PDB file of C-alpha atoms in Angstrom:
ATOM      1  CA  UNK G   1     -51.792 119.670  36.708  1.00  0.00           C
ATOM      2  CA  UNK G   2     -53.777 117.986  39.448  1.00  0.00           C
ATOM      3  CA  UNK G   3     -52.668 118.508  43.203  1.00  0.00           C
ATOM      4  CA  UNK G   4     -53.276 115.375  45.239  1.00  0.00           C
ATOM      5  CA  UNK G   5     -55.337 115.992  47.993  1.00  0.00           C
ATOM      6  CA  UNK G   6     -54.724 115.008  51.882  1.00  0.00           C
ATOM      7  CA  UNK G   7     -56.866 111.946  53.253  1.00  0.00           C
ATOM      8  CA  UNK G   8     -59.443 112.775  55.493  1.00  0.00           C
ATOM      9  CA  UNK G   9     -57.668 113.961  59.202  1.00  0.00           C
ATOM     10  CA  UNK G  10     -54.532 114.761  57.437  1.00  0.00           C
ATOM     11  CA  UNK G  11     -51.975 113.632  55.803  1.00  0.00           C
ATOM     12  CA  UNK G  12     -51.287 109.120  55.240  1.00  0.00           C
ATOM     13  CA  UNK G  13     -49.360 107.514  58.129  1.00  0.00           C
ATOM     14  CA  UNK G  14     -47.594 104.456  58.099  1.00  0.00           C
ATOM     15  CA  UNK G  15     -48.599 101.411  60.266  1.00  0.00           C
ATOM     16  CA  UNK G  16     -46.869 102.655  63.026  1.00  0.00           C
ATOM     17  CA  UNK G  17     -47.341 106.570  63.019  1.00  0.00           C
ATOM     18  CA  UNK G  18     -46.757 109.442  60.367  1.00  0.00           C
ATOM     19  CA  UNK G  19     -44.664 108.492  57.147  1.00  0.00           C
ATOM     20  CA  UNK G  20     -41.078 108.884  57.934  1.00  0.00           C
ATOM     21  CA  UNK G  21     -37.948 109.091  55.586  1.00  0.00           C
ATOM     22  CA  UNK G  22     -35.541 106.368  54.873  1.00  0.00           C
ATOM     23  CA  UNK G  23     -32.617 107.745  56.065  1.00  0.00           C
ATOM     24  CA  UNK G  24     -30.725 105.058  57.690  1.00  0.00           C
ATOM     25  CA  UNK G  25     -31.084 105.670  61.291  1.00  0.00           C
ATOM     26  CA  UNK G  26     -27.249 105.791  62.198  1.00  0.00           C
ATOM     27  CA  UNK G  27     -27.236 109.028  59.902  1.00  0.00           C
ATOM     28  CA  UNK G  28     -30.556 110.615  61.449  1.00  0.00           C
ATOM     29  CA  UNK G  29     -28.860 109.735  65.256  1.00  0.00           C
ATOM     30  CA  UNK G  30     -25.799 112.078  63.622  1.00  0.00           C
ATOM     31  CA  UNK G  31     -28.735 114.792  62.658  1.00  0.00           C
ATOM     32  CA  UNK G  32     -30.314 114.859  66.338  1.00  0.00           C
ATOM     33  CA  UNK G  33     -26.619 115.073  67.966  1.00  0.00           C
ATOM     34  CA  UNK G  34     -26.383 118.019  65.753  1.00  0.00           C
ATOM     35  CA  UNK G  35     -29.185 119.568  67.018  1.00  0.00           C
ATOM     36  CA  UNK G  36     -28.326 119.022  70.476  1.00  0.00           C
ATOM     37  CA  UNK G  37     -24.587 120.618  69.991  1.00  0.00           C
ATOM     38  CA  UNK G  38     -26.669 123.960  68.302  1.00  0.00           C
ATOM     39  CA  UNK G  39     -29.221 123.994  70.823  1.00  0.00           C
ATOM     40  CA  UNK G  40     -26.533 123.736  73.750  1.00  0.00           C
ATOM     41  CA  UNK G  41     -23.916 126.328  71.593  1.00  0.00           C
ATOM     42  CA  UNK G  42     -26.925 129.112  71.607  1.00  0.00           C
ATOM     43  CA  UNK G  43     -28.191 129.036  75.015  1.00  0.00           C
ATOM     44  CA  UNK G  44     -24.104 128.946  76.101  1.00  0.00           C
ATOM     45  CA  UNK G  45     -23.895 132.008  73.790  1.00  0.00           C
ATOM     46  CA  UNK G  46     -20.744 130.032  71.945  1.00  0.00           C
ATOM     47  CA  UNK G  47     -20.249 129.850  68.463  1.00  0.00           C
ATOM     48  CA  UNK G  48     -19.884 126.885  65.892  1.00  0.00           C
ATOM     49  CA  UNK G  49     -18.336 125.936  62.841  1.00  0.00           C
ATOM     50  CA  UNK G  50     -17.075 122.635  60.830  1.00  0.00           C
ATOM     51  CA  UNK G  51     -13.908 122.308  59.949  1.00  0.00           C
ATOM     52  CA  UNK G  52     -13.891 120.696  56.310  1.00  0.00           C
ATOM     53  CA  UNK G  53     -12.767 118.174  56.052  1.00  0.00           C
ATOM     54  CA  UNK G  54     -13.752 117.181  59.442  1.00  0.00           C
ATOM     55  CA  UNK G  55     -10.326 114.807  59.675  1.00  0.00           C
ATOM     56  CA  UNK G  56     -11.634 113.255  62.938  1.00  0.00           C
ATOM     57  CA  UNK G  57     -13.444 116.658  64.515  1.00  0.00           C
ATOM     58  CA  UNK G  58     -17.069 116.756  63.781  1.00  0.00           C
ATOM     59  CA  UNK G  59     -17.237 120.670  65.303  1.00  0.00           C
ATOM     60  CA  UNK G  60     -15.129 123.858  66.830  1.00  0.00           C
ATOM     61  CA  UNK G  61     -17.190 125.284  69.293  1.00  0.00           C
ATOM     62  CA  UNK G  62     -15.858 129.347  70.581  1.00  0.00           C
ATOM     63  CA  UNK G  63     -16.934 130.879  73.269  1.00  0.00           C
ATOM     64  CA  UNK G  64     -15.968 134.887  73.646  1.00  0.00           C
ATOM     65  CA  UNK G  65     -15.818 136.641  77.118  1.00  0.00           C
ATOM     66  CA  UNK G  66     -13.291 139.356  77.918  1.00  0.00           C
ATOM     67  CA  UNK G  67     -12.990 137.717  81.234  1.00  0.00           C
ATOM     68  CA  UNK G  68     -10.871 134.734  79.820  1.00  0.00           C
ATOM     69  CA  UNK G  69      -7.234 134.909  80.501  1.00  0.00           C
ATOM     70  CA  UNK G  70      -5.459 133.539  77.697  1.00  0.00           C
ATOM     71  CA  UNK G  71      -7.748 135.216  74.824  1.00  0.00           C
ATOM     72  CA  UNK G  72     -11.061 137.354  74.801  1.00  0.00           C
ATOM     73  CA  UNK G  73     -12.373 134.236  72.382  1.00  0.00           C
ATOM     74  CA  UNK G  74     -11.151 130.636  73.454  1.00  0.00           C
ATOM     75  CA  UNK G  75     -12.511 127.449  71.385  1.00  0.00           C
ATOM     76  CA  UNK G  76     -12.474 123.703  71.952  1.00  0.00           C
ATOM     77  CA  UNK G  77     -12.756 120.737  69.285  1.00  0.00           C
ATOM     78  CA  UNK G  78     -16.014 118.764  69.804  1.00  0.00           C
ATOM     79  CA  UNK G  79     -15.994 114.931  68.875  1.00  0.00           C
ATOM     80  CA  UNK G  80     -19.850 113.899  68.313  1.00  0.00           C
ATOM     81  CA  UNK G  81     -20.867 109.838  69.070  1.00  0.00           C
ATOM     82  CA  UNK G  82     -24.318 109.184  69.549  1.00  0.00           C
ATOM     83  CA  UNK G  83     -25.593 105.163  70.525  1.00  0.00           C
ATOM     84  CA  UNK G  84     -29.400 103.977  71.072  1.00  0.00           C
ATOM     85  CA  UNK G  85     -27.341 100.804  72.825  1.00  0.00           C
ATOM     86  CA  UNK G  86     -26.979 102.522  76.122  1.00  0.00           C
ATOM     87  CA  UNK G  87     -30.157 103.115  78.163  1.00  0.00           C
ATOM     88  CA  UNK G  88     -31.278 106.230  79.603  1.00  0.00           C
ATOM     89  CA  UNK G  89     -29.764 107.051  83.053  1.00  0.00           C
ATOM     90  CA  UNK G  90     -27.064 104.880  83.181  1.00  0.00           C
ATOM     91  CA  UNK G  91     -26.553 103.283  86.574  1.00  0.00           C
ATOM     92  CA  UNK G  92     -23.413 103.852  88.154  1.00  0.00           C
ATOM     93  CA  UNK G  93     -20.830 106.937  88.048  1.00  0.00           C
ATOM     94  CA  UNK G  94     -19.673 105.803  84.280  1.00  0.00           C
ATOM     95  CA  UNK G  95     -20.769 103.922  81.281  1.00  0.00           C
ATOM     96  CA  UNK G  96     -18.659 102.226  78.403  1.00  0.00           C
ATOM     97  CA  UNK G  97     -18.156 103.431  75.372  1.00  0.00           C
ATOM     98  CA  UNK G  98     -15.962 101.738  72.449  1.00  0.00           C
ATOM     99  CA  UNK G  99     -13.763 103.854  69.903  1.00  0.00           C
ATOM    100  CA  UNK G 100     -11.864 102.774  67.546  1.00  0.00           C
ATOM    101  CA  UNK G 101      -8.019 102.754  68.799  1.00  0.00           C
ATOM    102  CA  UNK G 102      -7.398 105.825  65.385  1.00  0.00           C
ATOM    103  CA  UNK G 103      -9.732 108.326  66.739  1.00  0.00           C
ATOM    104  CA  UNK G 104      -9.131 107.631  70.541  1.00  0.00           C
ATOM    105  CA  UNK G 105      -4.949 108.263  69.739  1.00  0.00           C
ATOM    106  CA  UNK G 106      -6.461 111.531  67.993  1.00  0.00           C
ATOM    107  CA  UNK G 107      -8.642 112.760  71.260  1.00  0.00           C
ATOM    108  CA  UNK G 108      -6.220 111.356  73.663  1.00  0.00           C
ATOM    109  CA  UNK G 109      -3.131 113.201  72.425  1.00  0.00           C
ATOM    110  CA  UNK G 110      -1.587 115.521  74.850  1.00  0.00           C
ATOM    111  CA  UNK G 111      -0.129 118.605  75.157  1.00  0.00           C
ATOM    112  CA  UNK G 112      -2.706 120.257  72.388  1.00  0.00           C
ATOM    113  CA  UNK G 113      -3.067 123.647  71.491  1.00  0.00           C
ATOM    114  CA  UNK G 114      -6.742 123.263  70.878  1.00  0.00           C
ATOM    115  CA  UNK G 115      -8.413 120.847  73.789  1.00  0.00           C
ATOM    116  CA  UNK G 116     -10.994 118.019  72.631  1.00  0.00           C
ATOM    117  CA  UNK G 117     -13.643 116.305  74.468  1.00  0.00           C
ATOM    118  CA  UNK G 118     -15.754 113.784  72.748  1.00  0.00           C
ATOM    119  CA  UNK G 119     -19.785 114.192  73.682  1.00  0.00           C
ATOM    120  CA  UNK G 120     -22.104 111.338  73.381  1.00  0.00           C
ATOM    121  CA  UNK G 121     -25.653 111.166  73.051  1.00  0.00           C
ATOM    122  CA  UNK G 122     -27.822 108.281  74.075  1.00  0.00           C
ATOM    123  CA  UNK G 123     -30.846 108.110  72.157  1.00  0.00           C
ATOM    124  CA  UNK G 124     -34.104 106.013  72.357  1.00  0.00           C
ATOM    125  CA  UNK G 125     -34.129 103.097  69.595  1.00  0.00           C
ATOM    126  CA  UNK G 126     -37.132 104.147  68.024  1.00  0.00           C
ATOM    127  CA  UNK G 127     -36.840 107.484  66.757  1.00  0.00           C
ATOM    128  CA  UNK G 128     -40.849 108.219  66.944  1.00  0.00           C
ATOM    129  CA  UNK G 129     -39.052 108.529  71.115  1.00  0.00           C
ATOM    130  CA  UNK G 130     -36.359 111.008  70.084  1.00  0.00           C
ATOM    131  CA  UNK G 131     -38.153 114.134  70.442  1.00  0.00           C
ATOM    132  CA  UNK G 132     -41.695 115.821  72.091  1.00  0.00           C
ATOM    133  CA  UNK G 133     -42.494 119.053  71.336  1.00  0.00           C
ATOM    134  CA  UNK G 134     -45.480 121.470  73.333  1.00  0.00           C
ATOM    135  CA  UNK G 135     -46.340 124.927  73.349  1.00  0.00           C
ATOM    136  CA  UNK G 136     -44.155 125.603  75.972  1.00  0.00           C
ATOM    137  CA  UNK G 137     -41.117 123.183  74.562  1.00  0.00           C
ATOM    138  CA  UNK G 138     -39.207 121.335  72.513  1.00  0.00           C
ATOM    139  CA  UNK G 139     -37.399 118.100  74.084  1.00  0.00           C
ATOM    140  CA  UNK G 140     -34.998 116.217  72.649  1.00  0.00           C
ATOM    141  CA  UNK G 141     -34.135 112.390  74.337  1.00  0.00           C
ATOM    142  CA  UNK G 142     -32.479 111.324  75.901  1.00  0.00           C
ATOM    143  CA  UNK G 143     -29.695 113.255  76.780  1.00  0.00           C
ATOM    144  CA  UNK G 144     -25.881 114.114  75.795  1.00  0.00           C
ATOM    145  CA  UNK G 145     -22.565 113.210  78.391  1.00  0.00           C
ATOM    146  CA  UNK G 146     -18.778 114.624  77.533  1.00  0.00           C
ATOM    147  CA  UNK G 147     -15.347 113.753  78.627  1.00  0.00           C
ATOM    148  CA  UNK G 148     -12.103 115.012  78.047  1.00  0.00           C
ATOM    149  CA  UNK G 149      -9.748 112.145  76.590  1.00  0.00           C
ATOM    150  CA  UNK G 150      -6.833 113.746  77.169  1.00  0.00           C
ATOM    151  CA  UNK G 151      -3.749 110.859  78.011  1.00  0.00           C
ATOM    152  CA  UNK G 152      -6.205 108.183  77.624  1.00  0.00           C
ATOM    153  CA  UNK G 153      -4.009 104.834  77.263  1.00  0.00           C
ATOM    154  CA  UNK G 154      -5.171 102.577  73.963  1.00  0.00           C
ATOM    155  CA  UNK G 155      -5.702  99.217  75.599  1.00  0.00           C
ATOM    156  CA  UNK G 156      -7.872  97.103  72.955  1.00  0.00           C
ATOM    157  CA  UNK G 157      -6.406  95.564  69.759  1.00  0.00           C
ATOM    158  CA  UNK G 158      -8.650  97.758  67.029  1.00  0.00           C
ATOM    159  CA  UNK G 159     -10.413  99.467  69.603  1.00  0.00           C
ATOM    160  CA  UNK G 160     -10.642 100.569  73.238  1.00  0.00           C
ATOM    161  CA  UNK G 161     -13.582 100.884  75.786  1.00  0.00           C
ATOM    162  CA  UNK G 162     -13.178 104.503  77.589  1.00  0.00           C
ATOM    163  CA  UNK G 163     -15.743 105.688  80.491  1.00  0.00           C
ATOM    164  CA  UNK G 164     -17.888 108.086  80.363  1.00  0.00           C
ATOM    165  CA  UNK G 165     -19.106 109.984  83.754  1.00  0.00           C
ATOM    166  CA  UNK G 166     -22.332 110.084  84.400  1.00  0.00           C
ATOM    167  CA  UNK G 167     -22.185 113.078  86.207  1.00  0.00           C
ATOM    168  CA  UNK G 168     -20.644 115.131  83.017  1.00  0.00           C
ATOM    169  CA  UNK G 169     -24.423 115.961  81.466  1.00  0.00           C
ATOM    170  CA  UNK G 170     -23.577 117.968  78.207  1.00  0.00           C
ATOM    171  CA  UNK G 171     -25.756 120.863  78.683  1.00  0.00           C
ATOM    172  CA  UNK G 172     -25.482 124.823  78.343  1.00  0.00           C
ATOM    173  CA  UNK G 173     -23.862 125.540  82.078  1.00  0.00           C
ATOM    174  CA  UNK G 174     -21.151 122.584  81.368  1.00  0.00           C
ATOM    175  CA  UNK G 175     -20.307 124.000  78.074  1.00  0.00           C
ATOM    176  CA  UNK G 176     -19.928 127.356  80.200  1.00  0.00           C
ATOM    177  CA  UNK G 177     -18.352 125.961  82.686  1.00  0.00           C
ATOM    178  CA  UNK G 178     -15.592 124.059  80.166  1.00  0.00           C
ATOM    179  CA  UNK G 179     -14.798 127.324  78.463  1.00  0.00           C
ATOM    180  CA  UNK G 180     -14.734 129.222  81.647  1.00  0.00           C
ATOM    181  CA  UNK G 181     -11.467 126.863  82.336  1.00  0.00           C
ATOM    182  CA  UNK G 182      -9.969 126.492  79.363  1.00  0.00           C
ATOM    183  CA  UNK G 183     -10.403 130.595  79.256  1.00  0.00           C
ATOM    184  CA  UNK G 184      -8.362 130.498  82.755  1.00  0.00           C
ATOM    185  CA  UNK G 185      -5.642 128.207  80.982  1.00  0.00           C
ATOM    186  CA  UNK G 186      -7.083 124.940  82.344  1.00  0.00           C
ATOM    187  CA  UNK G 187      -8.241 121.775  80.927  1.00  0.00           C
ATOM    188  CA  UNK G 188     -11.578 121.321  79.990  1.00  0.00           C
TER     189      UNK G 188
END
């Protein structure tokens, strides 16, 4: 059997850079979010898992600390969106994001014995822009925001714009810091 052999200076590109799969790009964004969630979950020192079926909650994220007050372990439900139609940095303190009116009445119920916030990642359109690595690091763009839907009214017909802070960066001291309250008894 014959192996076939690289071109010259490695292996064929397309006309626009190396030879990438056809996985539609909606289902690569979901891939990258992933990432993000495990990258942020390690350097937080929480936990994951996937509840299967999912039923409307992409992940469970736990966080242990015997400092916590209503459980050595504590855990929150983690709703994943990710959009390449929002640009980096949004100006302003909040940027729109549309759900449909079913999953917003799921993340918006109230009281819940588990807490929910949904995270969304905004991610460049082209996906040769979605991540840079280096010796010294791996980045992943553009970046990840979260929000706690808790009591959030439905106002659209089939679905409803909600805000998302621009302050709330999704990163491994805000996951802390969200376990650190709902480990207290709080609210995310």
């Amino acid at each position: 059997m014959a192996l076939a052999q690289p071109e010259p200076g490695g292996l064929p590109h397309g006309p626009t850079g190396p030879l990438r799969g056809t996985l539609a790009t909606t289902a690569c964004m979901e891939t990258l979010q992933v990432g993000y969630l495990h990258a942020v979950a390690a350097a937080a020192g929480c936990s994951l898992s996937q509840p299967f079926p999912d039923n409307g909650i992409d992940w469970h994220v736990s966080h242990g600390a015997p400092e916590h007050v209503v459980d050595d372990e504590v855990t929150i439900k983690v709703q994943l969106k990710a959009t390449y139609q929002i640009p980096p940095r949004p100006a302003g303190p909040t940027f729109g994001f549309t759900l449909d009116n079913e999953h917003l009445v799921k993340l918006a119920r109230t009281p819940v014995a588990v807490h929910k916030i949904l995270v969304v990642m905004l991610v460049p359109r082209e996906r040769e822009q979605w991540i840079g690595a280096g010796d010294d690091r791996l980045d992943l763009r553009h970046c990840c925001y979260w929000t706690n839907l808790a009591g959030h009214p439905v106002t659209g017909r089939r679905r409803t714009t909600v805000r998302i802070p621009t302050t709330r960066i999704f990163d491994d001291r805000a996951l802390c810091e969200i376990m650190t309250r709902v480990g207290s008894g709080g609210t995310p």
